[in-house]
Short mmCIF file of C-alpha atoms and ligand atoms in Angstrom, two decimals:
data_model
loop_
_atom_site.label_atom_id
_atom_site.label_comp_id
_atom_site.label_asym_id
_atom_site.label_seq_id
_atom_site.Cartn_x
_atom_site.Cartn_y
_atom_site.Cartn_z
CA MET M 1 21.99 169.34 8.31
CA SER M 2 20.02 167.14 10.54
CA LEU M 3 16.46 168.03 11.41
CA PRO M 4 15.87 168.85 15.31
CA THR M 5 13.23 167.08 17.00
CA ILE M 6 10.36 169.18 16.59
CA SER M 7 7.70 169.88 19.60
CA LEU M 8 4.64 171.90 18.74
CA GLU M 9 5.68 174.07 21.39
CA SER M 10 8.98 175.02 19.75
CA LEU M 11 7.06 175.51 16.55
CA VAL M 12 4.31 177.77 17.82
CA SER M 13 6.10 179.84 20.26
CA SER M 14 6.92 183.51 18.82
CA LYS M 15 10.33 183.20 20.51
CA SER M 16 11.38 180.42 18.51
CA PHE M 17 9.83 181.72 15.20
CA ASP M 18 13.37 182.44 13.85
CA LYS M 19 14.45 178.85 14.42
CA LEU M 20 11.21 177.71 12.68
CA LEU M 21 12.31 179.87 9.62
CA THR M 22 15.80 178.63 9.63
CA ILE M 23 14.53 175.02 9.60
CA ALA M 24 12.17 175.87 6.86
CA LYS M 25 14.67 177.61 4.74
CA SER M 26 17.52 175.24 5.18
CA ALA M 27 18.98 173.73 1.91
CA GLY M 28 18.65 169.91 1.52
CA CYS M 29 16.98 167.63 4.10
CA ALA M 30 18.81 164.93 6.30
CA SER M 31 15.54 163.09 6.76
CA SER M 32 15.34 159.49 6.10
CA SER M 33 12.27 159.83 4.54
CA CYS M 34 12.42 163.16 2.57
CA GLY M 35 9.69 163.10 -0.01
CA SER M 36 7.52 160.42 1.74
CA SER M 37 3.95 161.07 1.71
CA ALA M 38 1.64 160.46 4.62
CA LYS M 39 -1.07 159.42 2.01
CA PRO M 40 -2.46 155.93 3.05
CA ASP M 41 -1.88 153.60 0.06
CA GLU M 42 -5.40 152.89 -0.57
CA MET M 43 -6.62 156.67 -0.57
CA ASP M 44 -7.30 158.34 -3.92
CA SER M 45 -4.89 161.26 -4.31
CA ALA M 46 -7.60 163.81 -5.04
CA VAL M 47 -9.15 162.94 -1.75
CA TRP M 48 -6.03 162.90 0.25
CA GLU M 49 -5.17 166.53 -1.06
CA LYS M 50 -8.59 167.53 0.61
CA ILE M 51 -7.88 166.00 3.83
CA LYS M 52 -4.32 166.00 4.42
CA ASP M 53 -4.42 169.25 6.43
CA HIS M 54 -7.88 169.03 7.87
CA PRO M 55 -7.64 168.09 11.47
CA CYS M 56 -11.03 166.54 11.74
CA TYR M 57 -11.08 164.67 8.32
CA SER M 58 -7.67 163.13 8.97
CA GLU M 59 -6.56 161.62 12.39
CA GLU M 60 -2.91 161.87 11.19
CA ALA M 61 -3.52 165.51 10.50
CA HIS M 62 -4.82 166.49 13.77
CA HIS M 63 -1.36 166.13 15.29
CA TYR M 64 -0.29 168.96 13.18
CA PHE M 65 -3.09 171.35 12.04
CA ALA M 66 -5.54 173.46 13.83
CA ARG M 67 -9.22 174.66 13.07
CA MET M 68 -11.07 177.66 14.31
CA HIS M 69 -14.55 178.38 14.23
CA VAL M 70 -16.31 181.67 14.34
CA ALA M 71 -19.64 181.94 15.75
CA VAL M 72 -21.39 183.93 13.21
CA ALA M 73 -24.66 182.02 12.69
CA PRO M 74 -26.80 182.17 15.77
CA ALA M 75 -30.26 181.30 14.10
CA CYS M 76 -31.55 177.77 13.86
CA ASN M 77 -34.45 176.31 12.03
CA ILE M 78 -34.90 173.12 14.20
CA GLN M 79 -35.11 172.28 17.94
CA CYS M 80 -33.02 169.46 19.29
CA ASN M 81 -33.77 168.02 22.70
CA TYR M 82 -29.95 168.21 23.60
CA CYS M 83 -29.79 171.96 22.91
CA ASN M 84 -30.64 175.00 24.61
CA ARG M 85 -30.38 177.95 22.67
CA LYS M 86 -28.76 180.04 25.23
CA TYR M 87 -25.61 177.90 24.65
CA ASP M 88 -23.65 176.77 21.57
CA CYS M 89 -24.83 174.32 19.03
CA ALA M 90 -24.57 170.91 20.48
CA ASN M 91 -24.32 169.25 17.16
CA GLU M 92 -20.65 170.40 16.84
CA SER M 93 -20.14 172.24 20.33
CA ARG M 94 -19.99 171.43 23.90
CA PRO M 95 -23.00 173.10 25.64
CA GLY M 96 -22.32 175.07 28.44
CA VAL M 97 -20.37 178.24 27.34
CA VAL M 98 -21.80 181.13 25.56
CA SER M 99 -19.82 182.20 22.46
CA GLU M 100 -18.80 185.59 21.28
CA LYS M 101 -21.09 186.06 18.52
CA LEU M 102 -19.41 187.81 15.43
CA THR M 103 -20.60 189.85 12.48
CA PRO M 104 -18.95 188.73 9.04
CA ASP M 105 -16.46 191.74 9.24
CA GLN M 106 -15.47 190.84 12.85
CA ALA M 107 -14.95 187.20 11.97
CA ARG M 108 -12.64 188.16 9.01
CA ARG M 109 -10.57 190.19 11.36
CA LYS M 110 -10.49 187.40 14.02
CA VAL M 111 -9.43 184.80 11.45
CA ILE M 112 -6.55 187.15 10.19
CA ALA M 113 -5.26 187.68 13.93
CA VAL M 114 -5.39 183.98 14.34
CA ALA M 115 -3.66 183.02 11.07
CA ASN M 116 -0.92 185.67 11.80
CA GLU M 117 -0.27 183.82 15.18
CA VAL M 118 -1.14 180.36 15.09
CA PRO M 119 0.85 178.90 12.40
CA GLN M 120 -1.01 175.42 12.60
CA LEU M 121 -4.16 177.11 11.31
CA SER M 122 -5.37 175.19 8.11
CA VAL M 123 -9.36 175.11 8.61
CA LEU M 124 -11.95 177.81 9.20
CA GLY M 125 -15.17 176.14 10.26
CA ILE M 126 -18.54 177.62 10.95
CA ALA M 127 -20.42 175.41 13.45
CA GLY M 128 -23.02 177.40 15.22
CA PRO M 129 -24.10 178.59 17.75
CA GLY M 130 -27.09 178.05 15.48
CA ASP M 131 -27.31 176.33 11.90
CA ALA M 132 -24.69 177.55 9.29
CA CYS M 133 -27.03 176.82 6.41
CA TYR M 134 -30.31 178.36 7.92
CA ASP M 135 -28.12 181.54 8.80
CA TRP M 136 -26.82 181.27 5.37
CA LYS M 137 -26.19 185.00 4.49
CA LYS M 138 -23.91 185.47 7.43
CA THR M 139 -21.93 182.20 6.57
CA LYS M 140 -21.61 183.08 3.00
CA ALA M 141 -20.46 186.62 3.62
CA THR M 142 -17.81 185.43 6.20
CA PHE M 143 -16.45 182.60 3.78
CA GLU M 144 -16.32 185.07 1.00
CA ARG M 145 -14.42 187.62 2.98
CA VAL M 146 -11.84 185.24 4.52
CA ALA M 147 -11.31 183.30 1.44
CA SER M 148 -10.51 186.41 -0.66
CA GLU M 149 -7.44 187.16 1.74
CA ILE M 150 -6.16 183.82 3.00
CA ARG M 151 -6.49 181.80 -0.30
CA ASP M 152 -5.48 178.29 1.08
CA ILE M 153 -7.58 178.23 4.11
CA LYS M 154 -9.79 175.16 3.99
CA LEU M 155 -13.76 176.27 4.55
CA CYS M 156 -15.92 173.85 6.57
CA ILE M 157 -19.30 174.03 7.95
CA SER M 158 -21.55 171.99 10.13
CA THR M 159 -25.22 171.92 9.61
CA ASN M 160 -28.53 169.91 10.87
CA GLY M 161 -29.21 169.34 7.17
CA LEU M 162 -32.71 171.07 6.87
CA ALA M 163 -31.57 173.97 4.81
CA LEU M 164 -28.60 172.37 3.31
CA ALA M 165 -29.91 171.49 -0.24
CA ASP M 166 -30.64 174.95 -0.76
CA HIS M 167 -27.05 175.89 -0.58
CA VAL M 168 -25.03 173.08 -2.20
CA ALA M 169 -24.45 174.81 -5.38
CA GLU M 170 -23.17 177.84 -3.84
CA LEU M 171 -20.85 175.86 -1.31
CA ALA M 172 -19.46 174.27 -4.37
CA ASP M 173 -18.81 177.59 -5.88
CA MET M 174 -17.10 178.77 -2.90
CA ASN M 175 -14.79 175.69 -2.93
CA VAL M 176 -16.30 174.28 0.42
CA ASP M 177 -14.87 170.79 0.57
CA HIS M 178 -16.18 169.75 3.83
CA VAL M 179 -19.66 169.65 5.16
CA THR M 180 -20.68 168.10 8.24
CA ILE M 181 -24.49 166.84 8.72
CA THR M 182 -25.57 165.89 12.12
CA ILE M 183 -27.73 162.87 11.46
CA ASN M 184 -29.11 161.28 14.56
CA MET M 185 -31.62 158.88 12.88
CA VAL M 186 -33.12 157.58 9.70
CA ASP M 187 -36.43 156.36 11.35
CA PRO M 188 -38.93 159.36 11.87
CA GLU M 189 -40.23 157.46 14.84
CA ILE M 190 -36.89 157.67 16.71
CA GLY M 191 -36.34 161.35 15.20
CA ALA M 192 -39.86 162.36 16.93
CA LYS M 193 -37.91 161.58 20.33
CA ILE M 194 -35.14 163.91 19.58
CA TYR M 195 -36.66 166.80 17.68
CA PRO M 196 -39.73 168.38 19.07
CA TRP M 197 -40.25 170.67 16.00
CA ILE M 198 -38.80 172.06 13.03
CA PHE M 199 -39.29 175.17 11.05
CA TYR M 200 -39.60 174.48 7.30
CA ASN M 201 -41.42 176.21 4.26
CA HIS M 202 -42.50 179.04 6.54
CA ARG M 203 -44.29 176.96 9.16
CA ARG M 204 -43.59 174.79 12.13
CA HIS M 205 -43.89 170.94 12.08
CA THR M 206 -43.87 168.66 15.13
CA GLY M 207 -43.51 165.00 15.93
CA ILE M 208 -43.17 162.35 13.35
CA ASP M 209 -43.90 164.78 10.51
CA ALA M 210 -41.20 167.07 11.50
CA ALA M 211 -38.88 164.11 11.87
CA ARG M 212 -39.76 162.50 8.30
CA ILE M 213 -39.16 166.22 6.63
CA LEU M 214 -35.89 166.36 8.54
CA HIS M 215 -34.93 162.85 7.26
CA LYS M 216 -35.56 163.54 3.72
CA ARG M 217 -33.77 166.66 3.56
CA GLN M 218 -30.74 165.49 5.27
CA MET M 219 -30.49 162.40 2.82
CA LEU M 220 -31.04 164.76 -0.18
CA GLY M 221 -28.28 167.00 1.32
CA LEU M 222 -25.96 164.23 1.66
CA GLU M 223 -26.52 162.94 -2.03
CA MET M 224 -26.10 166.27 -3.64
CA LEU M 225 -22.81 166.86 -1.87
CA THR M 226 -21.59 163.32 -2.92
CA ALA M 227 -22.59 163.95 -6.37
CA ARG M 228 -20.42 167.20 -6.30
CA GLY M 229 -17.62 165.55 -4.81
CA ILE M 230 -17.76 167.38 -1.49
CA LEU M 231 -16.62 165.41 1.42
CA THR M 232 -19.28 164.77 3.99
CA LYS M 233 -18.77 163.96 7.75
CA ILE M 234 -22.06 162.64 9.40
CA ASN M 235 -21.99 163.53 13.14
CA SER M 236 -24.39 161.44 15.31
CA VAL M 237 -25.34 162.14 18.88
CA MET M 238 -25.25 158.73 20.81
CA ILE M 239 -28.17 158.86 23.02
CA PRO M 240 -28.64 155.72 25.29
CA SER M 241 -31.92 153.93 24.75
CA VAL M 242 -33.07 156.39 22.22
CA ASN M 243 -30.92 156.06 19.19
CA ASP M 244 -27.75 154.06 20.32
CA GLU M 245 -28.98 150.74 18.55
CA HIS M 246 -30.43 152.67 15.79
CA LEU M 247 -26.78 154.09 14.87
CA THR M 248 -25.66 151.00 12.93
CA GLU M 249 -28.77 151.76 10.65
CA VAL M 250 -27.70 155.35 10.26
CA ASN M 251 -24.03 154.08 9.57
CA LYS M 252 -25.41 151.94 6.71
CA TRP M 253 -27.63 154.59 5.05
CA VAL M 254 -24.89 157.39 5.07
CA LYS M 255 -22.20 154.93 3.91
CA GLU M 256 -24.53 153.99 0.87
CA ARG M 257 -24.94 157.56 0.12
CA GLY M 258 -21.46 158.23 0.11
CA ALA M 259 -20.28 159.79 3.44
CA PHE M 260 -16.85 159.98 3.97
CA LEU M 261 -16.55 159.81 7.80
CA HIS M 262 -19.03 159.00 10.51
CA ASN M 263 -18.43 160.51 13.85
CA VAL M 264 -20.48 159.07 16.73
CA MET M 265 -20.54 161.62 19.61
CA PRO M 266 -21.52 160.99 23.08
CA LEU M 267 -24.63 163.03 24.48
CA ILE M 268 -23.78 165.74 26.91
CA SER M 269 -26.47 165.87 29.08
CA ASP M 270 -26.52 168.09 32.29
CA PRO M 271 -29.64 169.46 34.04
CA ALA M 272 -27.59 172.84 34.31
CA HIS M 273 -27.65 173.37 30.80
CA GLY M 274 -31.42 173.42 30.86
CA THR M 275 -31.95 171.35 27.83
CA HIS M 276 -34.90 168.98 27.59
CA PHE M 277 -32.68 165.77 27.76
CA GLY M 278 -30.68 167.35 30.85
CA LEU M 279 -33.96 168.26 32.56
CA THR M 280 -35.79 164.92 32.01
CA GLY M 281 -32.77 162.95 33.20
CA GLN M 282 -31.67 161.34 29.95
CA ARG M 283 -28.12 160.14 30.46
CA GLY M 284 -25.17 160.16 27.95
CA PRO M 285 -23.21 157.20 27.17
CA THR M 286 -20.27 155.91 29.17
CA ALA M 287 -16.67 155.97 27.44
CA LEU M 288 -17.18 152.16 27.31
CA GLU M 289 -20.53 152.17 25.78
CA LEU M 290 -19.46 154.76 23.00
CA LYS M 291 -16.12 152.63 22.32
CA THR M 292 -18.38 149.48 22.20
CA LEU M 293 -20.68 151.01 19.58
CA GLN M 294 -17.69 152.43 17.62
CA ASP M 295 -16.26 149.03 17.62
CA ARG M 296 -19.34 147.32 16.23
CA LEU M 297 -19.51 150.11 13.34
CA GLU M 298 -16.10 149.24 12.01
CA GLY M 299 -16.41 147.87 8.57
CA GLY M 300 -19.18 150.44 7.85
CA ALA M 301 -18.81 154.03 7.05
CA LYS M 302 -15.34 155.02 8.22
CA LEU M 303 -15.34 156.08 11.84
CA MET M 304 -13.81 159.47 13.18
CA ARG M 305 -12.76 158.75 16.84
CA HIS M 306 -10.59 161.75 17.57
CA CYS M 307 -13.52 164.43 17.82
CA ARG M 308 -13.39 166.81 20.78
CA GLN M 309 -16.93 168.32 20.52
CA CYS M 310 -15.49 171.77 20.09
CA ARG M 311 -17.10 175.10 21.06
CA ALA M 312 -18.50 177.11 18.39
CA ASP M 313 -15.51 179.64 18.82
CA ALA M 314 -12.84 177.18 19.36
CA VAL M 315 -9.30 178.03 18.26
CA GLY M 316 -6.22 175.91 17.86
CA LEU M 317 -5.39 172.24 17.68
CA LEU M 318 -8.25 169.75 18.72
CA GLY M 319 -8.14 169.44 22.39
CA GLU M 320 -6.87 172.98 23.02
CA ASP M 321 -8.92 176.16 23.02
CA ARG M 322 -7.01 179.45 22.59
CA GLY M 323 -10.04 181.30 21.90
CA LYS M 324 -9.56 183.57 24.72
CA GLU M 325 -6.44 185.04 23.21
CA PHE M 326 -8.50 186.11 20.33
CA THR M 327 -11.58 187.96 21.55
CA ILE M 328 -12.54 190.79 19.29
CA ASP M 329 -11.69 193.45 21.64
CA GLN M 330 -7.99 192.48 21.46
CA ILE M 331 -8.03 192.62 17.67
CA SER M 332 -7.04 195.93 15.65
CA ASP M 333 -9.68 197.21 13.23
CA GLU M 334 -6.75 197.55 10.40
CA ILE M 335 -5.18 194.04 10.80
CA THR M 336 -3.77 192.80 7.77
CA TYR M 337 -2.69 189.06 6.73
CA ASP M 338 0.99 187.87 7.27
CA ALA M 339 1.43 184.31 5.70
CA SER M 340 5.00 184.01 6.84
CA LYS M 341 4.54 181.83 10.06
CA ARG M 342 1.93 179.70 8.38
CA GLU M 343 4.18 178.98 5.32
CA ALA M 344 7.28 178.24 7.43
CA TYR M 345 5.27 175.97 9.55
CA ARG M 346 3.79 173.96 6.46
CA GLU M 347 7.48 173.47 5.17
CA VAL M 348 8.80 171.92 8.30
CA VAL M 349 5.80 169.93 9.04
CA ALA M 350 5.94 168.55 5.50
CA ARG M 351 9.40 167.02 6.40
CA GLU M 352 8.42 166.11 9.89
CA ARG M 353 5.17 164.24 8.67
CA GLY M 354 7.34 162.09 6.19
CA ASP M 355 9.59 160.99 8.92
CA HIS M 356 6.57 160.33 11.09
CA VAL M 357 4.99 158.18 8.46
CA VAL M 358 7.99 155.87 8.08
CA ALA M 359 8.30 155.59 12.07
CA LYS M 360 4.71 154.73 12.16
CA SER M 361 4.64 152.09 9.62
CA GLU M 362 7.84 150.46 11.21
CA ALA M 363 5.89 150.57 14.73
CA VAL M 364 3.09 148.95 13.28
CA ALA M 365 5.15 146.16 11.69
CA THR M 366 6.72 145.63 14.92
CA VAL M 367 3.19 145.00 16.96
CA LYS M 368 1.99 142.75 14.05
CA ALA M 369 5.25 140.82 14.13
CA ALA M 370 4.97 140.02 18.04
CA GLY M 371 2.06 137.82 16.83
CA SER M 372 0.24 138.21 20.26
CA SER M 373 -3.66 138.14 20.59
CA LYS M 374 -3.09 140.43 23.42
CA SER M 375 -3.89 144.41 23.39
CA LEU M 376 -2.70 147.14 25.49
CA LEU M 377 -4.19 150.58 26.10
CA ILE M 378 -1.67 153.32 26.20
CA ALA M 379 -2.70 157.12 27.18
CA VAL M 380 -0.16 159.62 25.92
CA ALA M 381 0.53 163.31 27.08
CA THR M 382 1.28 165.28 23.87
CA LYS M 383 1.04 168.77 22.59
CA GLY M 384 0.93 167.33 18.88
CA GLY M 385 3.25 166.72 16.36
CA GLY M 386 2.77 162.98 16.92
CA ARG M 387 5.34 163.03 19.89
CA ILE M 388 5.23 162.33 23.68
CA ASN M 389 5.94 166.06 24.43
CA GLU M 390 3.86 166.93 27.27
CA HIS M 391 4.46 166.60 31.12
CA PHE M 392 2.27 164.51 33.06
CA GLY M 393 1.38 167.41 35.37
CA HIS M 394 0.52 169.81 32.75
CA THR M 395 -1.70 167.93 30.44
CA THR M 396 -5.54 168.12 30.35
CA GLU M 397 -6.04 165.65 27.85
CA PHE M 398 -4.65 162.03 27.19
CA GLN M 399 -4.65 160.74 23.78
CA VAL M 400 -5.55 156.80 23.99
CA TYR M 401 -4.07 154.29 21.56
CA GLU M 402 -4.69 150.68 21.28
CA ALA M 403 -1.91 148.30 20.38
CA SER M 404 -3.21 144.95 19.17
CA GLN M 405 -2.74 142.33 16.37
CA ARG M 406 -4.49 144.81 14.21
CA GLY M 407 -1.80 147.45 14.87
CA ILE M 408 -1.75 150.56 16.41
CA SER M 409 -4.96 152.83 16.43
CA PHE M 410 -5.93 156.18 18.05
CA ILE M 411 -9.16 155.23 19.75
CA GLY M 412 -9.92 158.36 21.74
CA HIS M 413 -9.20 160.68 24.43
CA ARG M 414 -9.76 161.26 28.12
CA LYS M 415 -10.09 164.70 29.51
CA VAL M 416 -8.45 165.42 33.00
CA GLU M 417 -8.01 168.37 35.36
CA GLN M 418 -4.39 169.68 35.20
CA TYR M 419 -2.40 167.90 38.04
CA CYS M 420 0.31 170.43 38.50
CA LEU M 421 -0.79 174.11 39.26
CA GLY M 422 1.69 176.63 40.49
CA GLY M 423 4.54 173.87 40.76
CA ARG M 424 2.68 171.55 43.04
CA GLY M 425 0.40 168.56 42.33
CA ALA M 426 -2.98 168.14 43.92
CA ASP M 427 -3.91 164.71 45.41
CA ALA M 428 -7.61 165.30 44.88
CA THR M 429 -6.81 166.07 41.37
CA LEU M 430 -4.70 162.88 40.94
CA ASP M 431 -7.72 160.72 42.11
CA SER M 432 -9.60 162.18 39.63
CA ILE M 433 -7.06 161.56 36.99
CA ILE M 434 -6.54 157.86 38.05
CA ALA M 435 -10.42 157.56 37.99
CA ALA M 436 -10.32 159.07 34.26
CA LEU M 437 -7.70 156.68 33.21
CA LYS M 438 -9.63 153.49 34.14
CA GLY M 439 -8.70 150.61 32.05
CA ILE M 440 -5.39 152.13 30.68
CA ASP M 441 -2.36 149.78 30.98
CA ILE M 442 0.44 152.49 30.56
CA VAL M 443 0.75 156.31 30.52
CA LEU M 444 3.33 157.85 28.26
CA CYS M 445 4.52 161.48 29.02
CA ALA M 446 7.69 163.59 28.71
CA LYS M 447 8.21 163.85 32.41
CA ILE M 448 6.61 162.58 35.55
CA GLY M 449 7.57 162.83 39.16
CA ASP M 450 7.82 159.91 41.74
CA CYS M 451 4.87 160.78 43.70
CA PRO M 452 2.11 160.44 40.90
CA LYS M 453 4.10 157.55 39.04
CA ASP M 454 3.79 155.47 42.52
CA GLN M 455 0.15 156.34 42.94
CA LEU M 456 -0.70 155.43 39.31
CA ALA M 457 1.37 152.04 39.89
CA GLU M 458 -0.82 151.53 43.05
CA ALA M 459 -3.86 151.62 40.62
CA GLY M 460 -2.53 149.25 38.26
CA ILE M 461 -1.30 151.97 35.60
CA ARG M 462 2.55 151.96 34.67
CA ALA M 463 3.51 155.46 33.77
CA MET M 464 6.95 156.30 32.34
CA ASP M 465 8.89 159.12 30.72
CA VAL M 466 11.66 157.18 29.12
CA TYR M 467 10.18 157.72 25.78
CA GLY M 468 9.81 161.39 26.10
CA TYR M 469 9.78 163.55 22.84
CA GLY M 470 10.03 160.42 20.78
CA TYR M 471 7.20 159.40 18.26
CA ILE M 472 4.05 158.02 19.97
CA GLU M 473 3.99 154.76 17.91
CA THR M 474 7.59 153.98 17.99
CA ALA M 475 7.26 153.86 22.00
CA ILE M 476 4.07 151.94 21.87
CA SER M 477 5.56 149.18 19.48
CA ALA M 478 8.78 148.90 21.63
CA LEU M 479 6.37 148.49 24.92
CA TYR M 480 4.12 145.81 23.06
CA ALA M 481 6.87 143.96 21.63
CA ALA M 482 8.67 143.79 24.98
CA GLU M 483 5.63 142.87 26.83
CA PHE M 484 4.10 140.40 24.27
CA GLY M 485 6.95 139.79 21.76
CA SER M 486 9.93 137.58 22.35
CA GLU M 487 12.31 140.18 23.65
CA PRO M 488 12.27 140.74 27.40
CA LEU M 489 10.79 143.93 28.77
CA ALA M 490 13.35 146.78 28.55
CA ALA M 491 13.61 150.51 29.38
CA THR M 492 10.17 150.89 30.86
CA ALA M 493 10.86 152.17 34.31
FE1 LIG K 1 -15.06 172.51 12.92
FE2 LIG K 1 -16.70 170.44 12.41
FE3 LIG K 1 -15.25 171.59 10.33
FE4 LIG K 1 -13.85 170.41 12.30
S1 LIG K 1 -14.87 170.49 14.20
S2 LIG K 1 -17.07 172.53 11.41
S3 LIG K 1 -15.34 169.38 10.86
S4 LIG K 1 -13.53 172.45 11.33
FE5 LIG K 1 -13.85 168.39 14.50
FE6 LIG K 1 -14.68 169.81 16.77
FE7 LIG K 1 -15.28 167.30 16.45
FE8 LIG K 1 -16.45 169.07 14.79
S5 LIG K 1 -13.21 168.01 16.52
S6 LIG K 1 -16.57 168.95 16.89
S7 LIG K 1 -15.65 167.09 14.09
FE1 LIG K 2 -29.35 173.45 18.96
FE2 LIG K 2 -27.49 173.03 16.68
FE3 LIG K 2 -29.76 171.46 16.99
FE4 LIG K 2 -30.17 174.00 16.07
S1 LIG K 2 -29.20 172.36 15.15
S2 LIG K 2 -31.27 173.12 17.98
S3 LIG K 2 -28.67 175.07 17.41
S4 LIG K 2 -28.10 171.52 18.53
#
């Protein structure tokens, strides 16, 4: 039996769940790569086991797996100048939207409701709206309740690090394999410009004294996690003229102390959010400034470039938010966990992933074989699964890839307004999409009409749907080879 092309849409829609089950139960496998592992050759198998289904710790996994956050931890022990407590924790969450705060019991019900309906769900994260380690009782109670029913769900937290060291042993006991610490400085003088105060050992500390304590506690927490084999991701908020240059130093420090990933995120600063930085005119970095810094950091602690700065109650694949479908008022008091969708999805994805890995490595070899020093920036409309499977007019985010002598790399995303609403495209929206795609050479999507295609072409961006539903890297390699290899340009109109 040959495997059908899998679009995330077909896998997750309840209407096609029977089809998903049929594929999952089918005997044998016609996949060219059945049994292939997506594990990178250089990665330790134990580490791969921990990250292979985690959408934040593996760029590859983020095409297939989803996270959800439950907003159970509203209290915080520090003040960041980019945070207004009325909103979500800006360490891990886009400020500007108030979350639905939950008790641990409500959180348990919500996680079960999502697990029953969203087969991609693999990770439960607690990322605010305050600090997961400071508001520890609620964090712990939530994890214990959920893990006792959904045994294979990965538990993940995000913290500012001040109270982390007090809970590392319990995190290890609960099998929490993934901890994010937000570290914006290793120099307390810079820290004093970011943190006006912290609350530690029953009293408030301010200025350099506060930043020094926070720094020491963050390093201690990181070292304790590394000693226990817990994977640590460091989030750093890039604040122009405050810590942007300094983040190279942060990268070195955290690498030396065993951090698995470093995620540099742009400051989100808007006066409407009422934050200190927002109200005092501190700007965030441009996309180019962020990319330039990330490029400079290559070679140090491994970088995460696919972060979406999620809300503290986000649900779904990174880049999508299905939170509104799962508000607590829509969830029954008596809900029970049904593993069938998640299990069937995992079986299908395991096969699909093997094929994807083979296709990807062939694509990278093709790009390298072109022997060109040129690069191409390609924006892709996708719903996941590593395929070009979203219409231009429906997408709210393009994934951006760079093809160059080094291969094919995911380098970020560009958020856009949805162009097509109610069957019609809006010109003003198209203008804003074109502006958001500045610097992009080619747009790949499953379908695009002549009107937006022509207007993109006028702006110097080639848009095409001939590679629709194929693997992203395969299309990119064909385009790159056609453009810079010895073959003439083909099939790109
Ligand atoms: Fe959530 Fe964070 Fe865990 Fe992921 S998010 S607690 S590590 S499960 Fe991921 Fe969202 Fe970026 Fe965070 S994309 S903001 S990095
Ligand atoms: Fe706000 Fe999070 Fe900073 Fe606490 S750690 S002040 S909740 S951004």
